[in-house]
Coordinates of C-alpha atoms (C1' of nucleotides) in Angstrom, one line a residue:
Chain A
M8 CA 120.6 46.0 50.3
T9 CA 120.7 48.4 53.1
V10 CA 123.0 51.3 52.4
R11 CA 125.4 51.7 55.2
T12 CA 128.2 54.3 55.1
R13 CA 130.7 55.4 57.6
F14 CA 132.8 58.5 58.4
A15 CA 136.1 57.5 60.1
P16 CA 138.0 60.5 61.2
S17 CA 141.3 60.2 63.1
P18 CA 141.5 62.1 66.4
T19 CA 144.8 63.8 65.5
G20 CA 143.6 67.2 65.5
M21 CA 140.7 69.4 64.7
L22 CA 138.0 68.5 62.2
H23 CA 139.0 69.7 58.7
I24 CA 136.4 71.3 56.5
G25 CA 137.2 68.6 53.8
G26 CA 136.4 66.0 56.3
V27 CA 133.1 67.8 57.0
R28 CA 132.3 67.3 53.3
T29 CA 133.2 63.7 53.4
A30 CA 130.9 63.3 56.4
L31 CA 128.1 65.2 54.6
F32 CA 128.3 62.9 51.5
E33 CA 128.3 59.8 53.8
I34 CA 125.1 61.0 55.6
L35 CA 123.6 62.2 52.3
L36 CA 124.1 58.9 50.5
A37 CA 122.9 56.7 53.5
H38 CA 119.9 58.7 54.2
R39 CA 118.9 59.1 50.4
H40 CA 118.5 55.2 50.3
A41 CA 116.8 55.0 54.0
G42 CA 120.1 53.5 55.3
Q43 CA 122.4 54.3 58.1
A44 CA 125.6 56.5 58.4
L45 CA 127.9 55.7 61.1
L46 CA 130.7 57.5 62.9
R47 CA 133.8 55.5 63.7
I48 CA 136.8 56.8 65.4
D49 CA 140.0 55.7 63.8
D50 CA 142.5 56.2 66.7
T51 CA 145.0 53.5 65.7
D52 CA 147.9 55.9 65.4
R53 CA 148.9 56.1 69.1
E54 CA 151.7 58.6 68.3
R55 CA 149.7 61.2 66.7
L56 CA 146.8 60.9 68.9
V57 CA 145.6 64.3 70.3
P58 CA 143.9 64.1 73.8
G59 CA 140.4 65.8 73.6
A60 CA 140.2 65.4 69.9
I61 CA 137.4 62.9 69.9
Q62 CA 135.4 65.1 72.0
A63 CA 136.0 68.0 69.8
L64 CA 135.3 65.9 66.8
I65 CA 132.0 64.9 68.1
E66 CA 131.0 68.3 69.3
D67 CA 132.0 69.9 65.8
L68 CA 129.8 67.3 64.0
R69 CA 126.9 68.0 66.3
W70 CA 127.3 71.7 65.9
V71 CA 127.3 71.6 62.1
G72 CA 124.2 69.5 62.1
L73 CA 125.8 66.1 60.9
H74 CA 124.0 63.5 62.9
F75 CA 125.0 59.9 62.7
D76 CA 122.8 56.9 63.1
E77 CA 125.5 54.8 64.9
G78 CA 128.6 55.8 66.6
P79 CA 130.6 55.5 69.9
T80 CA 128.7 55.4 73.2
A81 CA 129.5 57.8 76.1
E82 CA 131.4 54.8 77.7
E83 CA 133.4 54.2 74.4
I84 CA 134.3 57.9 74.3
T85 CA 135.1 57.9 77.9
K86 CA 137.6 55.0 77.6
A87 CA 139.2 56.4 74.5
D88 CA 139.2 60.1 75.4
G89 CA 137.7 60.8 78.7
P90 CA 134.0 61.4 79.5
P91 CA 132.1 63.4 76.8
K92 CA 131.2 67.0 78.1
D93 CA 127.5 66.5 77.7
G94 CA 127.6 62.8 78.8
V95 CA 126.0 61.9 75.6
G96 CA 127.2 59.2 73.0
I97 CA 125.5 57.8 70.0
G98 CA 125.7 54.0 70.3
G99 CA 124.5 51.2 68.1
P100 CA 124.4 47.4 67.7
L101 CA 127.8 46.9 66.1
G102 CA 130.1 48.6 68.4
P103 CA 132.6 49.4 69.7
Y104 CA 132.8 52.3 67.2
V105 CA 136.3 53.2 68.5
Q106 CA 139.1 51.2 66.8
S107 CA 141.4 51.4 69.8
L108 CA 138.7 49.3 71.5
R109 CA 138.7 46.6 68.9
V110 CA 142.4 45.6 68.8
D111 CA 141.5 42.0 69.9
R112 CA 139.4 41.8 66.7
Y113 CA 142.2 43.0 64.5
K114 CA 144.6 40.6 66.1
E115 CA 142.2 37.7 65.4
I116 CA 142.0 38.6 61.8
S117 CA 145.6 39.1 61.3
E118 CA 146.2 35.6 62.8
K119 CA 143.7 34.1 60.5
L120 CA 145.4 35.9 57.6
I121 CA 148.7 34.3 58.7
S122 CA 147.2 30.8 58.9
L123 CA 145.7 31.4 55.3
G124 CA 149.1 32.2 54.1
A125 CA 148.0 35.7 53.1
A126 CA 150.0 37.5 55.6
Y127 CA 153.3 36.8 57.6
R128 CA 155.2 38.0 60.6
C129 CA 158.3 40.3 59.9
D130 CA 160.8 41.3 62.4
C131 CA 162.9 43.5 60.2
T132 CA 164.1 46.4 62.2
P133 CA 163.5 50.2 61.1
E134 CA 167.3 50.3 60.5
R135 CA 167.1 47.3 58.2
L136 CA 164.3 48.8 56.2
A137 CA 166.0 52.1 55.9
Q138 CA 169.0 50.5 54.7
E139 CA 167.0 48.5 52.2
R140 CA 165.3 51.7 50.9
E141 CA 168.6 53.4 50.6
E142 CA 170.1 50.6 48.5
Q143 CA 167.0 50.5 46.3
T144 CA 167.3 54.3 45.8
A145 CA 170.9 54.0 45.0
R146 CA 170.1 51.3 42.4
K147 CA 167.2 53.4 41.1
E148 CA 164.8 50.5 42.0
Q149 CA 161.2 50.7 43.1
V150 CA 161.6 51.4 46.8
G151 CA 159.5 49.3 49.2
Y152 CA 159.8 46.3 51.5
S153 CA 161.8 43.5 49.9
G154 CA 159.8 40.6 51.3
Y155 CA 162.8 39.4 53.3
C156 CA 160.6 37.8 55.9
R157 CA 158.1 36.3 53.6
D158 CA 159.2 32.6 54.3
R159 CA 161.2 33.1 57.4
N160 CA 158.5 32.1 59.8
V161 CA 159.3 34.6 62.3
N162 CA 158.6 33.5 65.9
A163 CA 155.4 35.1 67.2
S164 CA 157.0 35.6 70.5
L165 CA 159.5 38.1 69.1
P166 CA 158.5 41.7 68.5
H167 CA 157.2 41.8 65.0
V168 CA 154.7 43.4 62.5
V169 CA 152.4 41.4 60.3
R170 CA 152.7 42.1 56.6
F171 CA 150.3 41.3 53.8
R172 CA 151.7 39.1 51.1
I173 CA 150.9 41.0 47.9
P174 CA 150.4 38.5 45.1
E175 CA 152.5 38.7 42.1
E176 CA 151.0 39.2 38.6
R177 CA 147.5 40.3 39.7
Q178 CA 145.4 42.6 37.7
I179 CA 143.0 44.5 39.9
I180 CA 140.0 46.3 38.6
L181 CA 138.0 48.6 40.8
D182 CA 134.5 49.7 39.8
D183 CA 134.6 53.1 41.5
K184 CA 131.3 54.8 41.7
V185 CA 132.9 58.2 41.4
K186 CA 136.0 57.7 39.2
G187 CA 134.6 54.8 37.0
E188 CA 136.7 51.8 36.2
V189 CA 140.3 51.9 37.5
R190 CA 142.7 49.3 36.7
W191 CA 146.0 48.3 37.9
E192 CA 147.9 46.0 35.6
K193 CA 150.4 45.2 38.3
I194 CA 150.4 46.1 42.0
I195 CA 153.1 48.4 43.2
L196 CA 152.4 48.0 46.8
R197 CA 155.1 46.2 48.6
D198 CA 153.8 43.8 51.4
P199 CA 152.3 46.5 53.5
V200 CA 152.2 46.4 57.3
L201 CA 148.7 45.3 58.5
L202 CA 149.5 45.0 62.4
K203 CA 152.2 47.1 64.0
T204 CA 154.7 46.3 66.6
D205 CA 152.5 48.0 69.2
G206 CA 149.7 45.6 68.4
F207 CA 147.5 48.2 66.8
P208 CA 146.5 47.8 63.2
T209 CA 147.2 50.0 60.3
Y210 CA 144.5 51.7 58.5
H211 CA 144.3 49.0 56.0
L212 CA 143.5 46.2 58.2
A213 CA 141.3 48.2 60.6
T214 CA 139.2 49.7 57.8
V215 CA 138.6 46.4 56.0
V216 CA 137.8 44.5 59.3
D217 CA 135.4 47.2 60.5
D218 CA 133.9 47.8 57.2
H219 CA 133.0 44.1 57.1
D220 CA 132.0 43.8 60.7
M221 CA 129.9 46.9 60.6
L222 CA 128.0 45.9 57.4
I223 CA 129.3 48.9 55.3
S224 CA 127.9 48.9 51.9
H225 CA 129.4 51.9 50.5
V226 CA 132.9 53.3 51.3
L227 CA 133.2 57.0 50.5
R228 CA 136.7 58.4 51.2
A229 CA 139.0 61.0 49.9
D230 CA 140.8 60.6 46.6
E231 CA 144.1 60.0 48.3
W232 CA 142.9 56.4 49.2
L233 CA 142.6 55.3 45.7
S234 CA 146.2 54.2 45.4
T235 CA 145.7 51.8 48.2
A236 CA 142.4 50.5 47.2
P237 CA 143.8 47.4 45.5
L238 CA 145.2 46.4 48.9
H239 CA 141.9 46.7 50.4
L240 CA 140.2 44.7 47.6
L241 CA 142.9 41.9 48.1
L242 CA 142.3 41.9 51.7
F243 CA 138.5 41.4 51.4
E244 CA 139.3 38.7 48.9
A245 CA 141.8 36.9 51.1
L246 CA 139.3 36.8 53.9
G247 CA 136.5 35.6 51.6
W248 CA 134.4 38.8 52.4
P249 CA 132.5 40.7 49.8
A250 CA 134.0 44.1 49.2
P251 CA 131.8 47.2 49.6
I252 CA 131.1 49.5 46.8
F253 CA 133.7 52.3 46.8
G254 CA 133.5 56.0 45.8
H255 CA 136.7 58.0 45.9
L256 CA 135.8 61.7 46.5
P257 CA 137.7 64.5 44.7
P258 CA 139.7 66.8 47.0
V259 CA 138.9 70.2 48.3
L260 CA 141.6 72.6 47.1
G261 CA 142.9 76.0 48.0
T262 CA 143.1 78.7 45.6
D263 CA 146.7 77.5 44.4
G264 CA 145.1 74.1 43.5
K265 CA 146.9 72.4 46.6
K266 CA 145.1 70.7 49.3
L267 CA 143.3 73.2 51.4
S268 CA 145.5 74.3 54.3
K269 CA 145.8 77.1 56.8
R270 CA 147.6 79.3 54.3
H271 CA 144.4 79.7 52.4
G272 CA 142.3 80.6 55.3
A273 CA 140.0 78.9 57.9
T274 CA 140.3 75.1 57.5
F275 CA 139.0 73.8 60.7
L276 CA 135.3 73.6 61.2
S277 CA 135.7 75.4 64.6
A278 CA 137.3 78.3 62.9
F279 CA 134.3 78.8 60.6
R280 CA 132.0 78.6 63.7
E281 CA 134.2 81.3 65.3
D282 CA 134.1 83.5 62.1
G283 CA 130.3 83.5 62.3
Y284 CA 129.3 81.0 59.6
L285 CA 126.1 79.2 59.8
P286 CA 126.0 75.5 59.8
E287 CA 123.3 75.5 57.2
A288 CA 125.4 77.5 54.9
I289 CA 128.5 75.5 55.5
L290 CA 126.8 72.3 54.6
N291 CA 125.0 73.7 51.5
F292 CA 128.2 75.3 50.2
L293 CA 130.2 72.0 50.9
A294 CA 127.7 69.9 49.0
L295 CA 128.2 72.0 45.9
I296 CA 132.0 71.3 45.9
G297 CA 132.2 68.1 44.0
W298 CA 128.4 67.5 43.6
S299 CA 125.7 69.3 41.6
P300 CA 122.2 68.4 41.1
G301 CA 122.6 68.5 37.3
E302 CA 119.9 68.3 34.7
G303 CA 120.2 71.9 34.1
E304 CA 119.1 72.7 37.7
E305 CA 119.9 76.3 38.6
Q306 CA 118.9 76.4 42.2
E307 CA 121.9 76.5 44.6
I308 CA 120.3 76.9 47.9
F309 CA 119.4 73.5 49.2
S310 CA 118.2 72.4 52.6
M311 CA 119.5 69.2 54.0
A312 CA 116.2 67.7 53.3
E313 CA 116.6 68.7 49.7
L314 CA 120.1 67.6 49.5
T315 CA 119.1 64.2 50.9
Q316 CA 116.4 63.8 48.4
R317 CA 118.7 64.7 45.4
F318 CA 122.0 63.4 46.3
S319 CA 123.6 60.6 44.0
L320 CA 127.0 59.3 43.6
E321 CA 126.6 59.5 39.8
R322 CA 126.5 63.2 40.1
V323 CA 129.7 63.5 42.1
N324 CA 132.4 65.3 40.2
N325 CA 135.8 63.6 39.7
A326 CA 137.9 66.8 39.5
G327 CA 139.0 68.5 42.6
G328 CA 137.3 71.8 43.6
V329 CA 138.6 75.0 44.9
F330 CA 137.1 76.2 48.2
N331 CA 135.8 79.7 47.4
Y332 CA 135.5 81.7 50.6
D333 CA 133.7 84.5 48.8
K334 CA 131.0 82.3 47.6
L335 CA 130.6 80.8 51.0
K336 CA 130.3 84.2 52.5
W337 CA 127.5 85.1 50.0
M338 CA 125.7 81.9 50.7
N339 CA 126.1 82.6 54.4
G340 CA 124.4 86.0 53.9
M341 CA 121.7 84.2 52.0
Y342 CA 121.1 81.9 54.9
I343 CA 121.2 84.7 57.5
R344 CA 118.4 86.6 55.5
T345 CA 116.1 83.6 55.6
L346 CA 116.4 83.3 59.5
Q347 CA 113.6 84.4 61.8
P348 CA 114.7 87.8 63.4
A349 CA 114.4 86.3 66.8
D350 CA 116.6 83.3 65.8
L351 CA 119.2 85.7 64.2
A352 CA 119.2 87.9 67.4
Q353 CA 119.9 84.8 69.5
R354 CA 122.7 83.7 67.1
L355 CA 124.2 87.3 67.2
K356 CA 124.4 87.6 70.9
P357 CA 127.5 85.7 71.5
F358 CA 129.4 87.7 68.8
L359 CA 128.2 91.0 70.3
A360 CA 129.1 90.0 73.8
A361 CA 132.5 88.9 72.6
A362 CA 132.9 92.4 71.1
G363 CA 132.4 93.7 74.6
L364 CA 129.0 95.0 74.1
N365 CA 126.4 95.0 76.9
V366 CA 123.5 93.7 74.8
D367 CA 120.0 94.9 75.6
D368 CA 117.4 92.3 74.3
G369 CA 114.8 95.0 73.5
K370 CA 117.1 97.1 71.4
L371 CA 118.6 94.0 69.7
E372 CA 115.3 92.7 68.9
R373 CA 114.1 95.9 67.2
I374 CA 117.3 96.4 65.1
T375 CA 117.6 92.9 64.0
P376 CA 115.2 92.8 61.1
H377 CA 117.1 95.8 59.6
I378 CA 120.6 94.5 59.7
Q379 CA 119.6 91.2 58.5
Q380 CA 120.2 92.0 54.8
R381 CA 123.4 93.7 55.8
L382 CA 125.3 90.7 57.2
E383 CA 127.4 88.2 55.5
L384 CA 129.0 86.9 58.7
L385 CA 127.5 87.1 62.2
P386 CA 130.2 89.4 63.5
D387 CA 129.4 91.9 60.8
A388 CA 126.6 93.1 63.1
V389 CA 129.1 94.5 65.6
P390 CA 130.0 97.8 63.9
L391 CA 126.3 98.2 62.9
V392 CA 124.7 97.9 66.2
D393 CA 127.4 98.9 68.6
F394 CA 126.0 102.5 69.0
L395 CA 122.9 100.9 70.7
F396 CA 124.9 99.3 73.5
K397 CA 127.3 102.1 74.3
D398 CA 126.8 104.9 76.7
E399 CA 129.2 107.2 75.0
I400 CA 130.0 107.2 71.3
D401 CA 132.7 108.8 69.2
R402 CA 131.3 110.8 66.3
D403 CA 132.9 111.1 62.8
M404 CA 132.7 114.9 62.7
P405 CA 134.7 115.2 59.6
A406 CA 132.2 113.0 57.6
M407 CA 129.4 115.1 59.1
L408 CA 130.8 118.3 57.9
K409 CA 131.3 117.5 54.2
K410 CA 129.7 118.7 50.9
G411 CA 128.6 122.2 52.0
M412 CA 127.6 121.2 55.4
D413 CA 129.2 123.5 57.9
A414 CA 129.1 123.5 61.8
V415 CA 126.7 126.3 62.1
K416 CA 124.1 124.6 59.9
A417 CA 124.7 121.2 61.4
R418 CA 124.3 122.6 64.9
E419 CA 121.0 124.1 64.0
L420 CA 119.8 121.0 62.5
C421 CA 120.6 118.9 65.3
R422 CA 118.9 121.3 67.6
Q423 CA 115.8 121.4 65.6
C424 CA 115.8 117.6 65.2
A425 CA 116.2 117.1 69.0
D426 CA 113.3 119.4 69.6
A427 CA 111.2 117.6 67.0
L428 CA 111.9 114.2 68.3
A429 CA 111.5 115.2 71.7
A430 CA 108.0 116.3 70.9
V431 CA 107.0 113.2 69.3
Q432 CA 104.1 111.4 71.1
H433 CA 104.1 107.8 69.7
F434 CA 107.8 107.3 69.1
D435 CA 107.9 104.8 66.1
E436 CA 109.6 104.7 62.7
S437 CA 107.0 106.5 60.9
A438 CA 106.6 109.3 63.5
I439 CA 110.4 109.8 63.6
E440 CA 110.5 109.9 59.8
A441 CA 107.8 112.4 59.6
A442 CA 109.5 114.6 62.1
L443 CA 112.8 114.6 60.5
R444 CA 111.5 115.1 57.1
L445 CA 109.6 118.1 58.4
V446 CA 112.8 119.5 59.8
A447 CA 114.7 118.9 56.6
E448 CA 112.0 120.6 54.5
A449 CA 111.8 123.6 56.7
S450 CA 115.5 124.1 56.6
G451 CA 115.4 124.2 52.8
A452 CA 118.2 121.5 52.5
Q453 CA 117.9 118.2 50.7
A454 CA 116.8 115.3 53.0
G455 CA 119.9 113.3 52.4
P456 CA 122.5 115.7 53.8
V457 CA 120.3 116.4 56.8
F458 CA 119.9 112.7 57.5
T459 CA 123.6 112.3 57.3
V460 CA 124.1 115.0 60.1
V461 CA 121.4 113.2 62.3
R462 CA 122.9 109.8 61.5
I463 CA 126.4 110.7 62.7
A464 CA 125.0 112.7 65.7
V465 CA 123.0 109.8 66.9
T466 CA 125.1 106.8 65.8
G467 CA 128.6 108.4 65.5
K468 CA 129.1 107.0 62.0
K469 CA 128.1 107.4 58.5
V470 CA 127.3 103.7 57.7
T471 CA 124.5 102.4 59.8
P472 CA 121.3 100.6 59.6
P473 CA 118.4 102.6 58.2
L474 CA 118.1 105.9 60.2
F475 CA 114.5 105.9 61.4
E476 CA 114.8 102.3 62.5
S477 CA 118.1 102.9 64.2
I478 CA 116.6 105.8 66.1
Y479 CA 113.5 103.9 67.0
S480 CA 115.7 101.1 68.4
L481 CA 117.9 103.5 70.4
G482 CA 114.9 105.0 72.0
Q483 CA 113.5 108.5 72.2
E484 CA 115.4 109.5 75.3
Q485 CA 118.9 108.5 74.2
T486 CA 118.3 109.9 70.7
V487 CA 117.5 113.2 71.9
A488 CA 120.3 113.3 74.3
R489 CA 122.9 112.4 71.6
L490 CA 121.5 115.2 69.3
R491 CA 121.7 117.8 72.1
Q492 CA 125.1 116.5 72.9
T493 CA 126.1 117.0 69.3
V494 CA 124.8 120.7 69.6
S495 CA 127.2 121.5 72.3
L496 CA 129.9 119.7 70.5
L497 CA 129.4 122.0 67.6
G498 CA 129.1 125.1 69.5
Chain B
rG21 C1' 161.3 57.8 39.2
rG22 C1' 157.0 54.3 39.3
rC23 C1' 151.7 53.8 39.8
rG24 C1' 147.1 56.2 39.7
rC25 C1' 143.6 60.4 39.3
rU26 C1' 142.2 65.0 37.0
rA27 C1' 141.5 69.1 33.0
rU28 C1' 134.6 74.0 30.5
rC29 C1' 134.7 81.6 32.4
rG30 C1' 139.4 83.8 37.9
rU31 C1' 136.2 80.2 41.2
rC32 C1' 132.0 76.4 41.8
rU33 C1' 129.6 74.1 37.9
rA34 C1' 125.5 72.9 33.6
rA35 C1' 125.4 71.0 28.8
rG36 C1' 126.3 62.7 29.0
rG37 C1' 127.6 63.9 19.6
rG38 C1' 123.9 68.7 16.8
rU39 C1' 122.9 75.0 22.1
rU40 C1' 124.3 82.0 20.2
rA41 C1' 128.5 76.6 25.6
rG42 C1' 123.6 77.9 30.5
rG43 C1' 123.7 79.4 35.8
rA44 C1' 126.1 81.1 40.4
rC45 C1' 130.2 83.6 43.3
rG46 C1' 133.5 87.6 42.3
rA47 C1' 134.2 92.1 38.8
rA48 C1' 132.1 96.3 36.1
rG49 C1' 127.8 99.5 34.8
rC50 C1' 122.8 101.1 35.4
rC51 C1' 118.0 101.3 38.3
rC52 C1' 116.1 101.6 43.4
rU53 C1' 117.6 104.6 47.7
rC54 C1' 118.3 108.6 54.3
rU55 C1' 124.2 105.9 54.5
rC56 C1' 125.5 100.9 53.8
rA57 C1' 123.2 96.8 52.1
rA58 C1' 119.5 93.8 49.9
rG59 C1' 116.9 93.5 45.3
rG60 C1' 116.2 94.2 39.8
rC61 C1' 118.5 94.8 34.8
rU62 C1' 122.9 94.6 31.9
rU63 C1' 128.2 93.5 30.4
rA64 C1' 133.0 91.2 30.3
rA65 C1' 134.8 86.3 31.1
rA66 C1' 135.7 79.3 29.4
rU67 C1' 135.8 74.0 26.5
rA68 C1' 144.7 73.2 28.1
rC69 C1' 147.2 71.5 23.4
rG70 C1' 147.7 67.9 19.1
rG71 C1' 145.9 64.0 16.5
rG72 C1' 142.0 60.7 15.3
rU73 C1' 136.5 58.5 15.1
rU74 C1' 132.0 60.9 13.0
rC75 C1' 128.0 64.3 8.3
rG76 C1' 129.0 66.7 13.1
rA77 C1' 133.0 66.6 19.1
rA78 C1' 133.3 70.4 25.2
rU79 C1' 131.2 65.5 25.0
rC80 C1' 134.1 59.1 22.5
rC81 C1' 139.5 57.1 21.6
rC82 C1' 144.9 58.1 21.5
rG83 C1' 149.0 61.2 22.7
rU84 C1' 151.3 65.7 24.8
rU85 C1' 151.4 69.2 28.6
rA86 C1' 150.1 70.8 33.2
rG87 C1' 148.3 69.9 38.2
rC88 C1' 147.3 66.7 42.2
rG89 C1' 147.6 62.0 45.2
rC90 C1' 150.1 57.6 46.7
rU91 C1' 154.9 55.2 46.8
rA92 C1' 155.5 54.8 56.1
rC93 C1' 155.2 50.1 61.7
rC94 C1' 150.3 58.1 59.2
rA95 C1' 145.7 58.2 58.3

RNA sequence: GGCGCUAUCGUCUAAGGGUUAGGACGAAGCCCUCUCAAGGCUUAAAUACGGGUUCGAAUCCCGUUAGCGCUACCA
């Protein structure tokens, strides 16, 4: 059997980080078994539809490095949400992959269900339903549709919905690949709506039809769908279609144990991008919420290739997991350290520019290897390198004149260092170090305090990348100028 | 309320009847060191509770408690 999975987000807003994990698992599972993962747009809720959301969804997925084997074509995206920015879609043999473009198919199946006696038309008004619910609540009954229209043979020409006839006394057993066996002795769902008055299907109908039509073998989805799984099973059964294998994924939680939301921090993928997280780190981190390699494995850093090779549904946890921002940051730092310096420099540039810095490629290239182990997030680079890209710097003089260092001594040190550095022939890290150490030694002071003076004189602050490398990156001329400027400042 | 899911350090998790209950993040300390980091070493920190089953339970079963989800013409 070919393993085929699908990620079916709703274009009702930005892509949530929990959704990213679902998408990750879909891709991991499919590719683990040399199958296909597809992207399907679930835009059946016309009221909550957000213009531009499909575009954003696809862009986010692409940025984070989640690539699907089948999905909406550029034409399909255009029809549903306007032309894609880069004009590129995904495509595939079983489209369209946008549900609003498949309404005829849902209509056809719902008619089939009606003729089979498994579904019926219902013209109950929202008011009537509300009243029913009120009465049920008052009588402390189970709330839900009464089944009033079950045998009324509502005329198809009237505005109506189509409801599924939930069979009485049916026991349902779901062999969930994550949760294990789940049983329902009786079904509490009360004749749910399949097709809405506006002609669009509800999730239940659309997902069953599409999963069948698109030859989906494994349905991986959030935990919250578990309660409605019996309906889907019943639907497959009524249609005489084999049901796919299900796996209900545990939720991604906030620190308080509730579903991750804005209150806890960034939740949309785009926010993580803006905060300076690396796609590689995000994916790796997400994989470890709800999944682990097991077998005593202690490795935690996994590439997509490794994850693909190791992933299995059996190792997916069934308890929810808290999204730990601290650990993500740590992991992001780990990934930043493995980047080629040139690559890192490129990723840094947008953030430096956003901070208003006029980036000089040569300087950035020289300093990058030295800030690499000092970053957790990309924007962390800003305060570390901004001294390189400013004409004028503010100096933290109080920090310079601490622990027995007075203005007179500091002034003399700066003067001597300026002279020494100005005299250096081959201006590189080791020559700079030699020159500065010589000055420090001659002054009779400890090297540390001397370097602090120079550090602040040249960069303005007490925390910087390593001194000699910072000076080398800045260049001889500017360094000497800044030292002399400090001399006059102290005079 | 009903139905369902879940329960190991603060957090992510390992250990699928027999371990001093392991690792990672975070925290603390030490080493290294021109600041800050990175790195190395070390420490504190957990089987929700109660019953069974068993020679033996974190692990299997039942119950309790707690948390979460669903209970829409939303997904």
